[in-house]
Amino acid sequence: MRFTPGFMAKTALLAALAAFLMTLEIPLPFAPSFYQIDLSEVPVLLGGFALGPAAALCIELLKNLLYLLFKGTITAGVGELANFLIGLSLVLPASLLYRKKKSRKGALWGLLWGTLAMTAAGVAVNYFVLLPAYSFFMGIPLSALVDMGSAANSSITSLGTLVIFATLPFNLLKGALSSLITLLLYKRLSPLLHR
């Protein structure tokens, strides 16, 4: 991979589009209000498929920095860190596998493994790092976060059930939607991205 002017321009353009899409959040009925879905991983996946895994990493990082710069944070940066780490767990496996086998089947396998990795990373990182960090930096007890989850889904009664019944389906849904849209768009946009 070379950091040519064309590569940098495409990376910046995809990151700007991703940052914009990150502002268009959709609340989910089964999860607390701090879980809102967006489609910002689609431009990152498109860039990862067209330009490689390093581009996906750059786009993911730039997306979150642009979001912080223009929108700010209401989560003390924890939400943006979550978006970056969990986003990488989707786009890196997907773009690495697609890089090895550039075909529809390679894309499908990459997106499937990326979605599974995103879901697993989302569960582990939220349970051990992100939700405790959010609780600490926002001055909200973990029990209050659990209560927010319980208001949306009565099956949520602890941090573990919050992660199982909110975080897991949230990341699975986000990964699946991002993957589906990427599959529908990539072949159409591929000539532009490779130009």
Phi, psi and omega in degrees: 000132178246141177273069179280164176304321179296316178299314182294322179294316179295318179299313180296317180297314179294324178293320179295318177297317179296319179297320177297313180297332179294335180280344181266084187260143180242120177291154181246135184292338184264003187226159177296164188297338180281356171258100177234135186272144173219169182250030183291345179282344181299308177298329179292317177296317178301316178294321178295320178291317185279322189246350177107168183299324179296323177295319179301316178298314180297316181295317179299316179294310180299320179305311183289325176293317177297318178301312179298319182295315186264331184252333184081191181226144172245009183238019183058030178084351183292319179297320180289322175297319178299314181300318181294306184295314184284327174299317178299325181292342173271308192283328181291309177300319182298313183286328177295314180292322178293325179298325180285327182221092183277082178208172177300319179296318177298320178295316179300313179297317179298315180291324177296309179296323177297317179295318178295319178294319179298317180295313179295315179296319180301317179296307185295311185292322177294316183295312188270333188236301194290311180294317174298322178294317178300315178301314182294307185289331180269353180067032180246127178297148177304327180297328177291323176295320177297319179297322176298320177293319180296328178295329179272330184211113185295346177286346181274113183230355182205174177299320179298315179287332174298316181291320182289316187264351178238304183296312183300306180294329177301309182290324177297315179294315180296316179297317181294315179296314179299319180294315181299314181294321177298315179300320181289330186263330194302310183297326178290322183268347183307316178300322178293318183288335179267352183294000000 
